[in-house]
Amino acid sequence: ETGVTQTPRHLVMGMTNKKSLKCEQHLGHNAMYWYKQSAKKPLELMFVYSLEERVENNSVPSRFSPECPNSSHLFLHLHTLQPEDSALYLCASSQDRASGSQQQYFGPGTRLTVT
Amino acid sequence: DQQVKQNSPSLSVQEGRISILNCDYTNSMFDYFLWYKKYPAEGPTFLISISSIKDKNEDGRFTVFLNKSAKHLSLHIVPSQPGDSAVYFCAAKSQGGSEKLVFGKGMKLTVNP
């Protein structure tokens, strides 16, 4: 049990579909992240939320829309995706900066295939 | 341009021997470095970290060495065990309070029984 859960674990969607990825952390953390891992590429940070406020958006296309309703939940809404968006999407969380912890805890990821 | 580089995509070692995983970085503003391990179908899990004020950090069989002048760090695993077989990611974080981690591409370690 990593403390960070993601659903669904696998998702296949067409380019015209709308779907959402969900992440939940049970660790009492205040910061949450979305990463994308494509084949043979480094993990790419997409979004950072700290205390439910988006603090970083790494030039991600608008077809990806994050939502953080509270410090325990993070969503990634997907619409009109492209085949090149097929990847492993990882959610992570961390304690706030004041605690001094710099470690991020990852969920198992959602394997997304866009057809 | 990659700021964190893991130039070897894979490494194979014999059980009981030492595994040395290398990582280079280009951004001199990085002040904190982490290693993550990832098994198939799981998310990365934190392994060990080191602050730029240190040159070595040890935790059981895992030791991370940092050479700031060379902008190089390495992870030593000794003795290696078959359960250590996984993909290892090097990550770095810069000064200024940003939460952003910059990751390398990862390296697949295989420990043969």
PDB file of C-alpha atoms in Angstrom:
ATOM      1  CA  GLU A   1       0.000   0.000   0.000  1.00  0.00           C
ATOM      2  CA  THR A   2       1.735   3.151  -1.180  1.00  0.00           C
ATOM      3  CA  GLY A   3      -0.846   5.526   0.243  1.00  0.00           C
ATOM      4  CA  VAL A   4      -1.531   6.941  -3.218  1.00  0.00           C
ATOM      5  CA  THR A   5      -4.180   5.241  -5.331  1.00  0.00           C
ATOM      6  CA  GLN A   6      -5.102   5.843  -8.953  1.00  0.00           C
ATOM      7  CA  THR A   7      -8.114   4.773 -10.984  1.00  0.00           C
ATOM      8  CA  PRO A   8      -8.543   3.405 -13.515  1.00  0.00           C
ATOM      9  CA  ARG A   9      -5.338   1.400 -13.876  1.00  0.00           C
ATOM     10  CA  HIS A  10      -5.876   0.981 -17.603  1.00  0.00           C
ATOM     11  CA  LEU A  11      -7.872   3.133 -20.015  1.00  0.00           C
ATOM     12  CA  VAL A  12      -8.451   2.894 -23.746  1.00  0.00           C
ATOM     13  CA  MET A  13     -10.197   5.846 -25.323  1.00  0.00           C
ATOM     14  CA  GLY A  14     -10.939   7.210 -28.749  1.00  0.00           C
ATOM     15  CA  MET A  15      -9.791  10.644 -29.808  1.00  0.00           C
ATOM     16  CA  THR A  16     -13.286  12.116 -29.437  1.00  0.00           C
ATOM     17  CA  ASN A  17     -13.963  10.709 -25.966  1.00  0.00           C
ATOM     18  CA  LYS A  18     -13.927  12.528 -22.654  1.00  0.00           C
ATOM     19  CA  LYS A  19     -12.570  10.682 -19.652  1.00  0.00           C
ATOM     20  CA  SER A  20     -11.085  11.473 -16.257  1.00  0.00           C
ATOM     21  CA  LEU A  21      -8.236  10.013 -14.258  1.00  0.00           C
ATOM     22  CA  LYS A  22      -8.545  10.009 -10.502  1.00  0.00           C
ATOM     23  CA  CYS A  23      -5.891  10.109  -7.813  1.00  0.00           C
ATOM     24  CA  GLU A  24      -6.368   9.895  -4.066  1.00  0.00           C
ATOM     25  CA  GLN A  25      -3.731  10.154  -1.365  1.00  0.00           C
ATOM     26  CA  HIS A  26      -4.194   8.902   2.184  1.00  0.00           C
ATOM     27  CA  LEU A  27      -0.975  10.357   3.596  1.00  0.00           C
ATOM     28  CA  GLY A  28      -2.124  13.772   4.782  1.00  0.00           C
ATOM     29  CA  HIS A  29       0.038  15.514   2.197  1.00  0.00           C
ATOM     30  CA  ASN A  30      -0.558  19.030   0.903  1.00  0.00           C
ATOM     31  CA  ALA A  31       0.981  18.853  -2.554  1.00  0.00           C
ATOM     32  CA  MET A  32      -0.062  16.672  -5.471  1.00  0.00           C
ATOM     33  CA  TYR A  33       1.391  16.155  -8.936  1.00  0.00           C
ATOM     34  CA  TRP A  34       0.603  14.712 -12.337  1.00  0.00           C
ATOM     35  CA  TYR A  35       3.444  13.179 -14.350  1.00  0.00           C
ATOM     36  CA  LYS A  36       3.502  11.639 -17.803  1.00  0.00           C
ATOM     37  CA  GLN A  37       5.846   8.792 -18.677  1.00  0.00           C
ATOM     38  CA  SER A  38       6.178   7.997 -22.363  1.00  0.00           C
ATOM     39  CA  ALA A  39       8.232   5.113 -23.661  1.00  0.00           C
ATOM     40  CA  LYS A  40      11.995   5.715 -23.379  1.00  0.00           C
ATOM     41  CA  LYS A  41      11.535   9.217 -21.996  1.00  0.00           C
ATOM     42  CA  PRO A  42      12.021  10.678 -18.535  1.00  0.00           C
ATOM     43  CA  LEU A  43       9.040  11.303 -16.307  1.00  0.00           C
ATOM     44  CA  GLU A  44       7.642  14.653 -17.332  1.00  0.00           C
ATOM     45  CA  LEU A  45       5.987  16.861 -14.750  1.00  0.00           C
ATOM     46  CA  MET A  46       2.620  18.135 -15.972  1.00  0.00           C
ATOM     47  CA  PHE A  47       0.974  19.890 -13.049  1.00  0.00           C
ATOM     48  CA  VAL A  48       1.676  20.719  -9.418  1.00  0.00           C
ATOM     49  CA  TYR A  49      -0.945  21.590  -6.826  1.00  0.00           C
ATOM     50  CA  SER A  50       0.021  22.900  -3.415  1.00  0.00           C
ATOM     51  CA  LEU A  51      -2.731  23.415  -0.843  1.00  0.00           C
ATOM     52  CA  GLU A  52      -5.252  22.893  -3.646  1.00  0.00           C
ATOM     53  CA  GLU A  53      -3.835  25.735  -5.707  1.00  0.00           C
ATOM     54  CA  ARG A  54      -2.154  25.092  -9.028  1.00  0.00           C
ATOM     55  CA  VAL A  55       1.419  26.312  -8.647  1.00  0.00           C
ATOM     56  CA  GLU A  56       2.927  24.930 -11.804  1.00  0.00           C
ATOM     57  CA  ASN A  57       1.705  24.080 -15.268  1.00  0.00           C
ATOM     58  CA  ASN A  58       4.470  22.716 -17.431  1.00  0.00           C
ATOM     59  CA  SER A  59       3.221  23.930 -20.821  1.00  0.00           C
ATOM     60  CA  VAL A  60       0.701  21.137 -21.038  1.00  0.00           C
ATOM     61  CA  PRO A  61      -1.861  21.234 -23.893  1.00  0.00           C
ATOM     62  CA  SER A  62      -5.333  22.362 -22.928  1.00  0.00           C
ATOM     63  CA  ARG A  63      -6.783  18.946 -23.802  1.00  0.00           C
ATOM     64  CA  PHE A  64      -5.469  17.988 -20.343  1.00  0.00           C
ATOM     65  CA  SER A  65      -7.360  19.743 -17.571  1.00  0.00           C
ATOM     66  CA  PRO A  66      -6.461  19.144 -13.909  1.00  0.00           C
ATOM     67  CA  GLU A  67      -8.750  19.580 -10.948  1.00  0.00           C
ATOM     68  CA  CYS A  68      -7.884  19.490  -7.260  1.00  0.00           C
ATOM     69  CA  PRO A  69     -11.081  19.785  -5.183  1.00  0.00           C
ATOM     70  CA  ASN A  70      -9.249  19.128  -1.896  1.00  0.00           C
ATOM     71  CA  SER A  71      -5.814  18.136  -0.681  1.00  0.00           C
ATOM     72  CA  SER A  72      -6.595  14.413  -0.905  1.00  0.00           C
ATOM     73  CA  HIS A  73      -7.971  14.238  -4.437  1.00  0.00           C
ATOM     74  CA  LEU A  74      -6.609  15.112  -7.839  1.00  0.00           C
ATOM     75  CA  PHE A  75      -8.227  14.603 -11.213  1.00  0.00           C
ATOM     76  CA  LEU A  76      -6.979  14.826 -14.767  1.00  0.00           C
ATOM     77  CA  HIS A  77      -9.769  15.460 -17.250  1.00  0.00           C
ATOM     78  CA  LEU A  78      -9.030  14.329 -20.784  1.00  0.00           C
ATOM     79  CA  HIS A  79     -10.744  15.385 -24.006  1.00  0.00           C
ATOM     80  CA  THR A  80      -9.961  15.128 -27.713  1.00  0.00           C
ATOM     81  CA  LEU A  81      -6.642  13.427 -27.063  1.00  0.00           C
ATOM     82  CA  GLN A  82      -4.149  12.407 -29.727  1.00  0.00           C
ATOM     83  CA  PRO A  83      -2.513   8.986 -30.179  1.00  0.00           C
ATOM     84  CA  GLU A  84       0.805  10.478 -29.013  1.00  0.00           C
ATOM     85  CA  ASP A  85      -0.814  11.131 -25.632  1.00  0.00           C
ATOM     86  CA  SER A  86      -0.750   7.385 -24.991  1.00  0.00           C
ATOM     87  CA  ALA A  87       1.479   6.961 -21.951  1.00  0.00           C
ATOM     88  CA  LEU A  88       1.613   6.048 -18.280  1.00  0.00           C
ATOM     89  CA  TYR A  89       0.135   8.847 -16.170  1.00  0.00           C
ATOM     90  CA  LEU A  90       1.460   8.947 -12.638  1.00  0.00           C
ATOM     91  CA  CYS A  91       0.106  10.838  -9.673  1.00  0.00           C
ATOM     92  CA  ALA A  92       2.306  11.735  -6.711  1.00  0.00           C
ATOM     93  CA  SER A  93       1.971  13.579  -3.433  1.00  0.00           C
ATOM     94  CA  SER A  94       4.325  15.134  -0.924  1.00  0.00           C
ATOM     95  CA  GLN A  95       4.276  16.872   2.414  1.00  0.00           C
ATOM     96  CA  ASP A  96       4.327  20.640   2.429  1.00  0.00           C
ATOM     97  CA  ARG A  97       7.614  22.504   2.174  1.00  0.00           C
ATOM     98  CA  ALA A  98       7.595  23.607   5.809  1.00  0.00           C
ATOM     99  CA  SER A  99       7.992  20.030   6.979  1.00  0.00           C
ATOM    100  CA  GLY A 100      11.276  19.738   5.124  1.00  0.00           C
ATOM    101  CA  SER A 101      10.288  16.491   3.424  1.00  0.00           C
ATOM    102  CA  GLN A 102      11.281  16.503  -0.220  1.00  0.00           C
ATOM    103  CA  GLN A 103      10.198  12.986  -1.098  1.00  0.00           C
ATOM    104  CA  GLN A 104       7.284  12.377  -3.420  1.00  0.00           C
ATOM    105  CA  TYR A 105       5.111   9.295  -3.095  1.00  0.00           C
ATOM    106  CA  PHE A 106       3.775   7.866  -6.335  1.00  0.00           C
ATOM    107  CA  GLY A 107       0.639   5.997  -7.228  1.00  0.00           C
ATOM    108  CA  PRO A 108       0.701   2.924  -9.497  1.00  0.00           C
ATOM    109  CA  GLY A 109      -0.240   4.932 -12.570  1.00  0.00           C
ATOM    110  CA  THR A 110      -2.911   4.768 -15.268  1.00  0.00           C
ATOM    111  CA  ARG A 111      -1.869   3.203 -18.555  1.00  0.00           C
ATOM    112  CA  LEU A 112      -3.665   5.276 -21.192  1.00  0.00           C
ATOM    113  CA  THR A 113      -4.046   4.212 -24.800  1.00  0.00           C
ATOM    114  CA  VAL A 114      -5.584   6.628 -27.277  1.00  0.00           C
ATOM    115  CA  THR A 115      -6.913   4.984 -30.435  1.00  0.00           C
TER     116      THR A 115
ATOM    117  CA  ASP B   1      17.740  19.416 -23.291  1.00  0.00           C
ATOM    118  CA  GLN B   2      17.966  16.821 -20.552  1.00  0.00           C
ATOM    119  CA  GLN B   3      19.129  18.196 -17.238  1.00  0.00           C
ATOM    120  CA  VAL B   4      19.388  14.772 -15.605  1.00  0.00           C
ATOM    121  CA  LYS B   5      21.033  12.021 -17.600  1.00  0.00           C
ATOM    122  CA  GLN B   6      21.256   8.308 -17.052  1.00  0.00           C
ATOM    123  CA  ASN B   7      23.360   7.320 -19.994  1.00  0.00           C
ATOM    124  CA  SER B   8      23.286   3.565 -19.547  1.00  0.00           C
ATOM    125  CA  PRO B   9      19.865   2.087 -20.288  1.00  0.00           C
ATOM    126  CA  SER B  10      20.574  -1.193 -18.540  1.00  0.00           C
ATOM    127  CA  LEU B  11      22.924  -3.067 -16.225  1.00  0.00           C
ATOM    128  CA  SER B  12      23.198  -6.753 -15.455  1.00  0.00           C
ATOM    129  CA  VAL B  13      25.066  -8.049 -12.386  1.00  0.00           C
ATOM    130  CA  GLN B  14      25.451 -11.279 -10.518  1.00  0.00           C
ATOM    131  CA  GLU B  15      23.749 -11.784  -7.173  1.00  0.00           C
ATOM    132  CA  GLY B  16      26.047 -10.811  -4.312  1.00  0.00           C
ATOM    133  CA  ARG B  17      28.111  -8.432  -6.413  1.00  0.00           C
ATOM    134  CA  ILE B  18      28.020  -4.645  -6.376  1.00  0.00           C
ATOM    135  CA  SER B  19      25.663  -2.689  -8.654  1.00  0.00           C
ATOM    136  CA  ILE B  20      26.725   0.845  -9.554  1.00  0.00           C
ATOM    137  CA  LEU B  21      24.184   3.089 -11.201  1.00  0.00           C
ATOM    138  CA  ASN B  22      25.323   6.440 -12.519  1.00  0.00           C
ATOM    139  CA  CYS B  23      23.624   9.761 -13.042  1.00  0.00           C
ATOM    140  CA  ASP B  24      24.894  13.080 -14.407  1.00  0.00           C
ATOM    141  CA  TYR B  25      23.266  16.467 -14.219  1.00  0.00           C
ATOM    142  CA  THR B  26      23.823  19.798 -15.890  1.00  0.00           C
ATOM    143  CA  ASN B  27      21.966  22.291 -13.699  1.00  0.00           C
ATOM    144  CA  SER B  28      24.235  23.666 -10.963  1.00  0.00           C
ATOM    145  CA  MET B  29      21.151  24.946  -9.120  1.00  0.00           C
ATOM    146  CA  PHE B  30      20.145  21.405  -8.169  1.00  0.00           C
ATOM    147  CA  ASP B  31      20.657  20.944  -4.449  1.00  0.00           C
ATOM    148  CA  TYR B  32      18.822  17.724  -3.650  1.00  0.00           C
ATOM    149  CA  PHE B  33      19.000  14.372  -5.376  1.00  0.00           C
ATOM    150  CA  LEU B  34      16.843  11.287  -5.087  1.00  0.00           C
ATOM    151  CA  TRP B  35      16.815   7.741  -6.382  1.00  0.00           C
ATOM    152  CA  TYR B  36      13.560   5.950  -7.099  1.00  0.00           C
ATOM    153  CA  LYS B  37      12.983   2.306  -7.923  1.00  0.00           C
ATOM    154  CA  LYS B  38      10.157   1.114 -10.151  1.00  0.00           C
ATOM    155  CA  TYR B  39       8.807  -2.378 -10.614  1.00  0.00           C
ATOM    156  CA  PRO B  40       6.560  -3.197 -13.604  1.00  0.00           C
ATOM    157  CA  ALA B  41       2.922  -2.149 -13.132  1.00  0.00           C
ATOM    158  CA  GLU B  42       3.811  -0.121 -10.043  1.00  0.00           C
ATOM    159  CA  GLY B  43       4.625   3.522  -9.456  1.00  0.00           C
ATOM    160  CA  PRO B  44       8.161   4.620  -8.537  1.00  0.00           C
ATOM    161  CA  THR B  45       9.074   4.204  -4.880  1.00  0.00           C
ATOM    162  CA  PHE B  46      11.591   6.353  -3.062  1.00  0.00           C
ATOM    163  CA  LEU B  47      14.882   4.658  -2.293  1.00  0.00           C
ATOM    164  CA  ILE B  48      17.448   7.107  -0.985  1.00  0.00           C
ATOM    165  CA  SER B  49      18.360  10.780  -1.269  1.00  0.00           C
ATOM    166  CA  ILE B  50      21.248  13.143  -0.711  1.00  0.00           C
ATOM    167  CA  SER B  51      21.538  16.855  -0.119  1.00  0.00           C
ATOM    168  CA  SER B  52      24.190  18.869  -1.920  1.00  0.00           C
ATOM    169  CA  ILE B  53      25.871  19.661   1.397  1.00  0.00           C
ATOM    170  CA  LYS B  54      26.881  16.011   1.680  1.00  0.00           C
ATOM    171  CA  ASP B  55      28.947  13.735  -0.513  1.00  0.00           C
ATOM    172  CA  LYS B  56      27.676  10.411   0.771  1.00  0.00           C
ATOM    173  CA  ASN B  57      24.536   8.953   2.261  1.00  0.00           C
ATOM    174  CA  GLU B  58      24.148   5.340   3.293  1.00  0.00           C
ATOM    175  CA  ASP B  59      21.068   3.299   4.082  1.00  0.00           C
ATOM    176  CA  GLY B  60      21.630  -0.417   4.537  1.00  0.00           C
ATOM    177  CA  ARG B  61      22.764  -1.943   1.260  1.00  0.00           C
ATOM    178  CA  PHE B  62      22.266   1.357  -0.592  1.00  0.00           C
ATOM    179  CA  THR B  63      24.773   4.190  -0.727  1.00  0.00           C
ATOM    180  CA  VAL B  64      24.551   7.322  -2.811  1.00  0.00           C
ATOM    181  CA  PHE B  65      27.680   9.314  -3.640  1.00  0.00           C
ATOM    182  CA  LEU B  66      27.618  12.901  -4.866  1.00  0.00           C
ATOM    183  CA  ASN B  67      30.461  14.619  -6.710  1.00  0.00           C
ATOM    184  CA  LYS B  68      29.338  18.217  -7.117  1.00  0.00           C
ATOM    185  CA  SER B  69      32.366  19.364  -9.070  1.00  0.00           C
ATOM    186  CA  ALA B  70      31.727  16.660 -11.657  1.00  0.00           C
ATOM    187  CA  LYS B  71      27.934  17.046 -11.416  1.00  0.00           C
ATOM    188  CA  HIS B  72      27.740  13.315 -10.957  1.00  0.00           C
ATOM    189  CA  LEU B  73      26.053  10.992  -8.540  1.00  0.00           C
ATOM    190  CA  SER B  74      26.012   7.255  -8.227  1.00  0.00           C
ATOM    191  CA  LEU B  75      23.988   4.637  -6.405  1.00  0.00           C
ATOM    192  CA  HIS B  76      25.814   1.614  -5.043  1.00  0.00           C
ATOM    193  CA  ILE B  77      23.925  -1.514  -4.089  1.00  0.00           C
ATOM    194  CA  VAL B  78      25.926  -4.134  -2.242  1.00  0.00           C
ATOM    195  CA  PRO B  79      25.344  -6.992  -2.088  1.00  0.00           C
ATOM    196  CA  SER B  80      22.918  -7.031  -5.015  1.00  0.00           C
ATOM    197  CA  GLN B  81      19.891  -9.284  -4.704  1.00  0.00           C
ATOM    198  CA  PRO B  82      17.498 -10.602  -7.377  1.00  0.00           C
ATOM    199  CA  GLY B  83      14.711  -8.542  -5.789  1.00  0.00           C
ATOM    200  CA  ASP B  84      16.676  -5.412  -6.670  1.00  0.00           C
ATOM    201  CA  SER B  85      15.888  -6.049 -10.343  1.00  0.00           C
ATOM    202  CA  ALA B  86      13.867  -2.984 -11.381  1.00  0.00           C
ATOM    203  CA  VAL B  87      14.144   0.322 -13.225  1.00  0.00           C
ATOM    204  CA  TYR B  88      16.016   2.960 -11.244  1.00  0.00           C
ATOM    205  CA  PHE B  89      15.380   6.669 -11.734  1.00  0.00           C
ATOM    206  CA  CYS B  90      17.657   9.475 -10.694  1.00  0.00           C
ATOM    207  CA  ALA B  91      15.888  12.759  -9.851  1.00  0.00           C
ATOM    208  CA  ALA B  92      17.019  16.226  -8.869  1.00  0.00           C
ATOM    209  CA  LYS B  93      15.483  19.278  -7.318  1.00  0.00           C
ATOM    210  CA  SER B  94      16.653  22.874  -7.456  1.00  0.00           C
ATOM    211  CA  GLN B  95      16.950  25.637  -4.896  1.00  0.00           C
ATOM    212  CA  GLY B  96      14.183  28.121  -4.370  1.00  0.00           C
ATOM    213  CA  GLY B  97      11.528  25.970  -2.801  1.00  0.00           C
ATOM    214  CA  SER B  98      10.098  24.614  -6.040  1.00  0.00           C
ATOM    215  CA  GLU B  99       8.499  21.204  -5.659  1.00  0.00           C
ATOM    216  CA  LYS B 100       9.556  20.222  -9.152  1.00  0.00           C
ATOM    217  CA  LEU B 101      11.587  17.030  -9.528  1.00  0.00           C
ATOM    218  CA  VAL B 102      13.519  16.525 -12.753  1.00  0.00           C
ATOM    219  CA  PHE B 103      13.944  12.863 -13.635  1.00  0.00           C
ATOM    220  CA  GLY B 104      16.364  10.907 -15.741  1.00  0.00           C
ATOM    221  CA  LYS B 105      15.173   8.318 -18.267  1.00  0.00           C
ATOM    222  CA  GLY B 106      15.816   5.456 -15.906  1.00  0.00           C
ATOM    223  CA  MET B 107      18.075   2.429 -16.005  1.00  0.00           C
ATOM    224  CA  LYS B 108      17.004  -1.188 -15.886  1.00  0.00           C
ATOM    225  CA  LEU B 109      18.966  -3.267 -13.387  1.00  0.00           C
ATOM    226  CA  THR B 110      18.876  -7.044 -13.630  1.00  0.00           C
ATOM    227  CA  VAL B 111      20.403  -9.081 -10.828  1.00  0.00           C
ATOM    228  CA  ASN B 112      20.961 -12.676 -11.868  1.00  0.00           C
ATOM    229  CA  PRO B 113      20.760 -15.468  -9.267  1.00  0.00           C
TER     230      PRO B 113
END
